[in-house]
Coordinates of C-alpha atoms and ligand atoms in Angstrom, one line a residue:
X1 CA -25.3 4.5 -3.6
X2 CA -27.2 6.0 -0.2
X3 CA -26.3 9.2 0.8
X4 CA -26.3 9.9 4.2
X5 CA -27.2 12.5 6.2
X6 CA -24.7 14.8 8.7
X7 CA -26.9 15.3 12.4
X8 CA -26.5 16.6 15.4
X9 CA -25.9 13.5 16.8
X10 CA -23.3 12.0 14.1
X11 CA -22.0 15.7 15.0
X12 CA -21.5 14.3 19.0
X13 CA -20.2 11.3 18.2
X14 CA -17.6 12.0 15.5
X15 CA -16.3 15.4 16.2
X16 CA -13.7 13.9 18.5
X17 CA -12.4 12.1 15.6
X18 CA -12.5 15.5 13.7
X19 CA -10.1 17.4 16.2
X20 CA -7.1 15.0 15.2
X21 CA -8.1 15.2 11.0
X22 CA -9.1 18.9 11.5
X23 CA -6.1 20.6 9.8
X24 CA -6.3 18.6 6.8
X25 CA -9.7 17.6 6.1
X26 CA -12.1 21.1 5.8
X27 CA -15.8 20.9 8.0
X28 CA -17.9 21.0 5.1
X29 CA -16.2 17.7 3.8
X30 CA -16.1 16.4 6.9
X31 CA -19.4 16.8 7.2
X32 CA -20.1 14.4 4.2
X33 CA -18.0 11.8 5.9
X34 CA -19.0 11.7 9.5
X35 CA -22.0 9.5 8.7
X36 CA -20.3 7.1 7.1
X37 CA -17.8 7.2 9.5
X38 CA -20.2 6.3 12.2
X39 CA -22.1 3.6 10.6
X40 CA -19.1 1.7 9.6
X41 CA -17.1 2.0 13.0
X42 CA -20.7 0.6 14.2
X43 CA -21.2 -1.9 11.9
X44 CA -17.9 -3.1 11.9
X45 CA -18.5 -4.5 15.1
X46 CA -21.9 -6.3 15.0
X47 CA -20.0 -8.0 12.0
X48 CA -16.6 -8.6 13.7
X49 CA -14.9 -7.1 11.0
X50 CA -11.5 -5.3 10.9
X51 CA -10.9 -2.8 8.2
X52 CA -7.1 -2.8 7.3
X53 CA -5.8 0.2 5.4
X54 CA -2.8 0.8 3.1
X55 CA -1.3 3.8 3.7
X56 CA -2.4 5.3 0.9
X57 CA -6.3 5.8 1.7
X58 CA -7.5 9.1 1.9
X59 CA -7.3 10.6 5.4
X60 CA -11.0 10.1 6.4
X61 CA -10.3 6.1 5.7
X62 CA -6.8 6.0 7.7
X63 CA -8.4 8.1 10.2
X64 CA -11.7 7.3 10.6
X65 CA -12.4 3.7 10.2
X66 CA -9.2 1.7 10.1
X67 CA -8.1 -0.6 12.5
X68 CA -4.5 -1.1 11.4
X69 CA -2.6 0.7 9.3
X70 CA 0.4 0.0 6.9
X71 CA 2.2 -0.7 4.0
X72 CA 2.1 -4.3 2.1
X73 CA 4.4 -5.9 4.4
X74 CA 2.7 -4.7 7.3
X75 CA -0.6 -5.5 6.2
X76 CA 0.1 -9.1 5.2
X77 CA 1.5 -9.8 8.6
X78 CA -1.5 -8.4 10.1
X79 CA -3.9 -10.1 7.8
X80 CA -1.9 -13.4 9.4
X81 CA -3.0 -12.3 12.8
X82 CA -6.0 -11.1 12.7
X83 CA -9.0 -13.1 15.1
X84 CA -11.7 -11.2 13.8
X85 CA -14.2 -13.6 10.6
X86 CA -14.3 -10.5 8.4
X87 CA -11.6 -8.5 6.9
X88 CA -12.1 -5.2 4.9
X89 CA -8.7 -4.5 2.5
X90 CA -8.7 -1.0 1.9
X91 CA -6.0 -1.0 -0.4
X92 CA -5.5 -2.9 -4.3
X93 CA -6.6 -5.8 -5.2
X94 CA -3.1 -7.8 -4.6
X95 CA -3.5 -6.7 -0.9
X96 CA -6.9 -8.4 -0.3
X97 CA -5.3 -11.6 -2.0
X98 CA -2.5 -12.1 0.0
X99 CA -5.0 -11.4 2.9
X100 CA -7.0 -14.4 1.5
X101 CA -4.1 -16.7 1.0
X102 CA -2.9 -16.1 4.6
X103 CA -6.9 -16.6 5.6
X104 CA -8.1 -18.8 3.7
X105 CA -11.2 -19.5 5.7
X106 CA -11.8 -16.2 6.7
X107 CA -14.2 -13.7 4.7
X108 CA -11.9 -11.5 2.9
X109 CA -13.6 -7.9 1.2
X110 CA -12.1 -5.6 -1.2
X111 CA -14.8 -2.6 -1.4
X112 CA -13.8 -2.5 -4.9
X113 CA -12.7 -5.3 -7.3
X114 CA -11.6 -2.2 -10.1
X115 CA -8.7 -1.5 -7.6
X116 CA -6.1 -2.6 -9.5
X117 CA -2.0 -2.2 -9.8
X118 CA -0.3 -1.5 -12.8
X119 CA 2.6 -3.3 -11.7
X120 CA 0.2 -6.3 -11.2
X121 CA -1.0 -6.1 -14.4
X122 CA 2.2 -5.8 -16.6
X123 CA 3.0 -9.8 -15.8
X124 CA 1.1 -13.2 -16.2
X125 CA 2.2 -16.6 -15.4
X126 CA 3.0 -17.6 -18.4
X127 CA 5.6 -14.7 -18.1
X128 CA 7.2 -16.1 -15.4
X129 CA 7.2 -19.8 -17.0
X130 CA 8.7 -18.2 -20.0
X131 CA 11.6 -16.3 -18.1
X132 CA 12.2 -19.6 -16.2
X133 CA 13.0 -21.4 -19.3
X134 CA 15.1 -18.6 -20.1
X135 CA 17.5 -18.6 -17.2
X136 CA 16.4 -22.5 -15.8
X137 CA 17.7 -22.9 -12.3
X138 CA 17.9 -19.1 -10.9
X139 CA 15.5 -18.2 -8.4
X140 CA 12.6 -16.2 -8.6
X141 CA 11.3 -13.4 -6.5
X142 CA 8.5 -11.4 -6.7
X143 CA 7.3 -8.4 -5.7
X144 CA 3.9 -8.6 -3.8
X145 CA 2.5 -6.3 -6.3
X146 CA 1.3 -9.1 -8.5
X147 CA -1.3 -11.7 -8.3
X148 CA -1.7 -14.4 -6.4
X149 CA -1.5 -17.0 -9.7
X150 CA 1.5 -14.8 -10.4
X151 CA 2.8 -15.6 -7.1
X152 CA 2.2 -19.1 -7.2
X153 CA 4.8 -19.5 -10.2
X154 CA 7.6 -17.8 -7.8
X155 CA 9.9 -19.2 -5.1
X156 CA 9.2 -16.3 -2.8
X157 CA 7.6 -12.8 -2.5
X158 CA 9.2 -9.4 -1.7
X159 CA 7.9 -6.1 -0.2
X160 CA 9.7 -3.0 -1.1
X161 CA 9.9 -3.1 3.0
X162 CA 12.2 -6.0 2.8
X163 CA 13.3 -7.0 -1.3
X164 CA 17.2 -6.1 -0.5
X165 CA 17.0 -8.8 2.6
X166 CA 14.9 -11.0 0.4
X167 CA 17.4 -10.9 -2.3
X168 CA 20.2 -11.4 0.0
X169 CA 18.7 -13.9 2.0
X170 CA 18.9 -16.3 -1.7
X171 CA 21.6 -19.3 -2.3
X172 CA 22.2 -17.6 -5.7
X173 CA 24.2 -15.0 -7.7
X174 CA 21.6 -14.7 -9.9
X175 CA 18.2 -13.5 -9.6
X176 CA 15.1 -13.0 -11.1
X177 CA 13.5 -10.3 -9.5
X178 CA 9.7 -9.0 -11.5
X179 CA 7.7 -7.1 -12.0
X180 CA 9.0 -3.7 -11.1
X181 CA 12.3 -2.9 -13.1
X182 CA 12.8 0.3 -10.9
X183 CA 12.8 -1.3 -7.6
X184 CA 14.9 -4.1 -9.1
X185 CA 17.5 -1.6 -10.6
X186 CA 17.4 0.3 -6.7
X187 CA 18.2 -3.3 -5.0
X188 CA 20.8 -3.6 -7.9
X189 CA 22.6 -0.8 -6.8
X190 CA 22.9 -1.6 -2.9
X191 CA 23.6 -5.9 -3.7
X192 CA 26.7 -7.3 -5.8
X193 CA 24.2 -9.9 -7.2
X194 CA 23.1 -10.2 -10.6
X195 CA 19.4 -8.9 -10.6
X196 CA 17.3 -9.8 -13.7
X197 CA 14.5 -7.8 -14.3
X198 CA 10.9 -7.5 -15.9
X199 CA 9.8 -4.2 -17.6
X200 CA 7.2 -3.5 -15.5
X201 CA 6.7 -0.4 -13.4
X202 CA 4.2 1.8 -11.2
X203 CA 2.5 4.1 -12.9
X204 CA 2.7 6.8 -10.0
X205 CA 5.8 5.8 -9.0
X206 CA 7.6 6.4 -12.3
X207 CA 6.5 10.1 -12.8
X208 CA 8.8 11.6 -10.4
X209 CA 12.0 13.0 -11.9
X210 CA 15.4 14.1 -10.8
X211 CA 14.7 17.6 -12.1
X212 CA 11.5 17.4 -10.0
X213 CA 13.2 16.5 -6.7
X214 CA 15.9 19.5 -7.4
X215 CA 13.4 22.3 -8.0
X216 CA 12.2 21.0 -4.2
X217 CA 15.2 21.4 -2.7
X218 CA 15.6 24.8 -4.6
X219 CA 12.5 25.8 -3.4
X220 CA 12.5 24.9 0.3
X221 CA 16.3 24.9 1.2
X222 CA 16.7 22.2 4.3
X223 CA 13.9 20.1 3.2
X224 CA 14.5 16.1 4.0
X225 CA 13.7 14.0 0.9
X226 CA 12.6 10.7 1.0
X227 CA 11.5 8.3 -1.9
X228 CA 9.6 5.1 -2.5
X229 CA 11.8 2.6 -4.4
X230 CA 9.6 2.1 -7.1
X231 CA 10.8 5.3 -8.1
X232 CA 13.4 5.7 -10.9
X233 CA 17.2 4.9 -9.6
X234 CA 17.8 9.2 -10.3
X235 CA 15.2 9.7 -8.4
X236 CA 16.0 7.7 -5.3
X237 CA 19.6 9.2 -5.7
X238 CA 18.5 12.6 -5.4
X239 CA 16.3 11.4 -1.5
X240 CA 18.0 11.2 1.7
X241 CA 16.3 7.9 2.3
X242 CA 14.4 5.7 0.4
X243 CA 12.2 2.9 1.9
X244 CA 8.2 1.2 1.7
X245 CA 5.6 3.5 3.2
X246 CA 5.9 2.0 6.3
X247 CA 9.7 2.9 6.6
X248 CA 9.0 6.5 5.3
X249 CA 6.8 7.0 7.9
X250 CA 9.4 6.1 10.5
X251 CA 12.1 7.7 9.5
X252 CA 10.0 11.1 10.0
X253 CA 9.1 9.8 13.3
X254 CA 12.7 8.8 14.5
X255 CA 14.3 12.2 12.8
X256 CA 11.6 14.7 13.4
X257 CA 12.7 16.7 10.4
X258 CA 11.4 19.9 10.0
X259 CA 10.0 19.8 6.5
X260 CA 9.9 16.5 4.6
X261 CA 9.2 15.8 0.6
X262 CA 7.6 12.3 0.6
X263 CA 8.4 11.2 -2.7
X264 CA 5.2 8.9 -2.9
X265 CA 1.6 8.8 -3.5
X266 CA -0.5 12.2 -2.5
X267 CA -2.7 10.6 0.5
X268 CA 0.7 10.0 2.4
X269 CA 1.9 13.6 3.4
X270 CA -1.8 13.9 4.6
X271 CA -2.0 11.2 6.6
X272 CA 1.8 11.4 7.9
X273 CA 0.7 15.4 8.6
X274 CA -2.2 13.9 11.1
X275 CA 0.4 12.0 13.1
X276 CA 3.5 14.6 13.2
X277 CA 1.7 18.1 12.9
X278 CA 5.0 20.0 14.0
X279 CA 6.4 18.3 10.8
X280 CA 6.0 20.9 7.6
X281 CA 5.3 18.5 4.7
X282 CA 5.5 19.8 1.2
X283 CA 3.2 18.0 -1.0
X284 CA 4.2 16.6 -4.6
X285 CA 1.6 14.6 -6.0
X286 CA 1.1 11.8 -7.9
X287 CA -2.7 10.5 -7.5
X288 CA -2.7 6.3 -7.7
X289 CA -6.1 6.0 -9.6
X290 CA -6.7 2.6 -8.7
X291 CA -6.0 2.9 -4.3
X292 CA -8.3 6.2 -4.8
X293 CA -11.1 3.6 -6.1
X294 CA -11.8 3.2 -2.2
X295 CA -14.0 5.0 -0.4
X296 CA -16.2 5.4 2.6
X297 CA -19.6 4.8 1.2
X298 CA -18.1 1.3 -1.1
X299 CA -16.5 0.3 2.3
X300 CA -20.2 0.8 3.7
X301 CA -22.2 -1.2 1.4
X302 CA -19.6 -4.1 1.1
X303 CA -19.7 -4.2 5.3
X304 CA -24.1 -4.3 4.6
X305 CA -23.5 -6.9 1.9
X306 CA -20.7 -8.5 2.6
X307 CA -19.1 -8.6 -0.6
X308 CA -17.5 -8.2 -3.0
X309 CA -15.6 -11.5 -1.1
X310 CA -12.1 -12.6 -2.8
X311 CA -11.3 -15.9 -3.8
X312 CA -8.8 -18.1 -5.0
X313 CA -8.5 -20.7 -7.1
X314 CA -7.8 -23.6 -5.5
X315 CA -4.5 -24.8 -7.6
X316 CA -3.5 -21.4 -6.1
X317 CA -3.4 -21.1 -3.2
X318 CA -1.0 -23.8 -1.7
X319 CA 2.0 -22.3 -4.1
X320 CA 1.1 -18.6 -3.5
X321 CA 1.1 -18.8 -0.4
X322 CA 4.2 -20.5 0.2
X323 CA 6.2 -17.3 -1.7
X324 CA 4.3 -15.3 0.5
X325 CA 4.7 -17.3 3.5
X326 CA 8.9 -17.8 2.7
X327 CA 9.2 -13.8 2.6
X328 CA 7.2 -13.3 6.3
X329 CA 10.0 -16.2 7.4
X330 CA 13.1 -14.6 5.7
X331 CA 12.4 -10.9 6.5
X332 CA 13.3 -9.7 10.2
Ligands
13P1 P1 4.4 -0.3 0.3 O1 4.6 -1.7 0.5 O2 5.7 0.5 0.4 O3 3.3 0.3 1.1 O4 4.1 0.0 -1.3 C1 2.9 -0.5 -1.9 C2 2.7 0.2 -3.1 O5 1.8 -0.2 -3.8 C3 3.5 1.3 -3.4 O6 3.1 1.9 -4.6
SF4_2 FE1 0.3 -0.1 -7.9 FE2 1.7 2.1 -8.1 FE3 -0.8 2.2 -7.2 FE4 1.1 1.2 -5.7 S1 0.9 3.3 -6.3 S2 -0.9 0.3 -6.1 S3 2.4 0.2 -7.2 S4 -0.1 1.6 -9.3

């Protein structure tokens, strides 16, 4: 990998993206970032590229060199719209396929192919064939965190943005909602229909506990809590407001409260801090290993290379996409 050096120059030309990062990111760091920061934001032009980020990148990424922002929902929408040829995912590998399948003839880059899910990972297709012949006739939803050939053997996707609406929006009593049993036992409790679940769960996600949450509260007495629904149901019971990233980050925004506990991945109370700096955020932390796999210089040398691409198979892509495609048309 090159290593780049910091100069007076990159100095010039970055240090007004250092003011707005400077409370969270120290100089000497900084310093190791700024070139990369300016080659890509250069580069990315020549190559009409646009680099979309998942909340969850580490500040210098959501600060210094993505175009749009979001969470899963968000980002698929955005991968639909997009005019420029190249797209960077900075995010897991599910993201950069659900980019492909809405771009199919687009180029579409994940800087690294080891970014995994562990909710992707805990179901195959065969799965899904297997619980169909279980409950034959009840509707299938999953939840964007699995592959696109998991995808293709559902009836439509989910985002934790929108699964309750997606759920609701069925012709059914009966669901089958995979891979994540926590965010399908959170939908449970707000929906009177019948969720059936997969044992599936995030890895980061599923750390948090109850007992956790109530130290906080202990500790910083008026603090606002809110939790990602792929936490436990305990969990979420103990937050003021649950939602995707995307949500969590505008309910701080409408509310303004003064200290917040975002009950989520470690990168998100330090990019959230960057947008709302009169906003205290107290910091739990649970590291995902697999969005932390991305980082300025692999986003660098796949812009050079242009690679590693995604793609599809084929058989794929027309089913996958219509799951994906069903959610974007039921969810407001
Ligand atoms: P969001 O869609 O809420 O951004 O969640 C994606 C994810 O992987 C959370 O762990
Ligand atoms: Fe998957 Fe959890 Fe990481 Fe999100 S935080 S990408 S659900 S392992």
């Amino acid at each position: 990998m090159q290593v780049l050096e910091f100069t007076p120059e990159i100095a010039k030309a970055t240090d007004p993206l250092y003011e707005k990062v400077k409370h969270i990111i120290p100089r000497f760091e900084w310093e190791l970032h700024a070139p990369y920061i300016q080659r890509i934001n250069r580069l990315k032009k020549e190559k009409n590229a646009v680099i979309l980020a998942h909340n969850y990148m580490t500040p210098e990424i959501f600060h210094g060199v993505a175009d749009i922002v979001g969470d899963s929902l968000g980002l698929a929408r955005e991968a639909g719209k997009t005019e420029a040829d190249v797209i960077i995912l900075c995010g897991v590998h599910f993201m950069a396929e659900t980019a492909k399948l809405l771009n199919p003839e687009k180029t579409v880059i994940i800087p690294d192919t080891e970014a995994g899910c562990s909710l992707a990972e805990s179901i195959t297709p065969q799965d899904v064939r297997g619980l169909r012949e279980k409950h034959p006739g009840v509707p299938v939803i999953t939840y964007v965190n699995t592959s696109a050939a998991v995808k293709a053997e559902c009836d439509i996707c989910c985002t934790s943005g929108n699964a309750l609406e997606i759920v609701e929006s069925l012709d059914s009593d009966r669901v089958i909602f995979l891979p994540d049993r926590y965010l399908a036992a959170n939908v449970a409790a707000q929906t009177g229909k019948e969720i059936i679940i997969w044992e599936g769960a995030c890895e980061v996600h599923e750390k948090f506990t109850p007992r956790e949450i109530r130290d906080f509260r202990d500790g910083s007495p008026g603090i606002t809590v809110i939790a990602h629904p792929e936490c436990p149901v305990e969990v979420v019971k103990e937050a003021d407001y649950a939602g995707s990233t995307a949500q969590m980050i505008r309910f701080v925004e409408e509310k303004q409260p003064d200290k917040v506990l975002l009950v989520t991945e470690c990168s998100m109370s330090d990019n959230a801090a960057v947008n709302f700096p009169e906003v205290d955020f107290i910091r739990p932390c649970n590291l995902c290993p697999y969005m932390k796999k991305i980082t300025l210089p692999k986003i660098l040398e796949s812009l050079e290379s242009l690679s590693p691409v995604v793609e599809l198979d084929e058989r794929l892509v027309k089913p996958a996409r219509r799951a994906v495609e069903r959610m974007l048309a039921a969810s407001s």
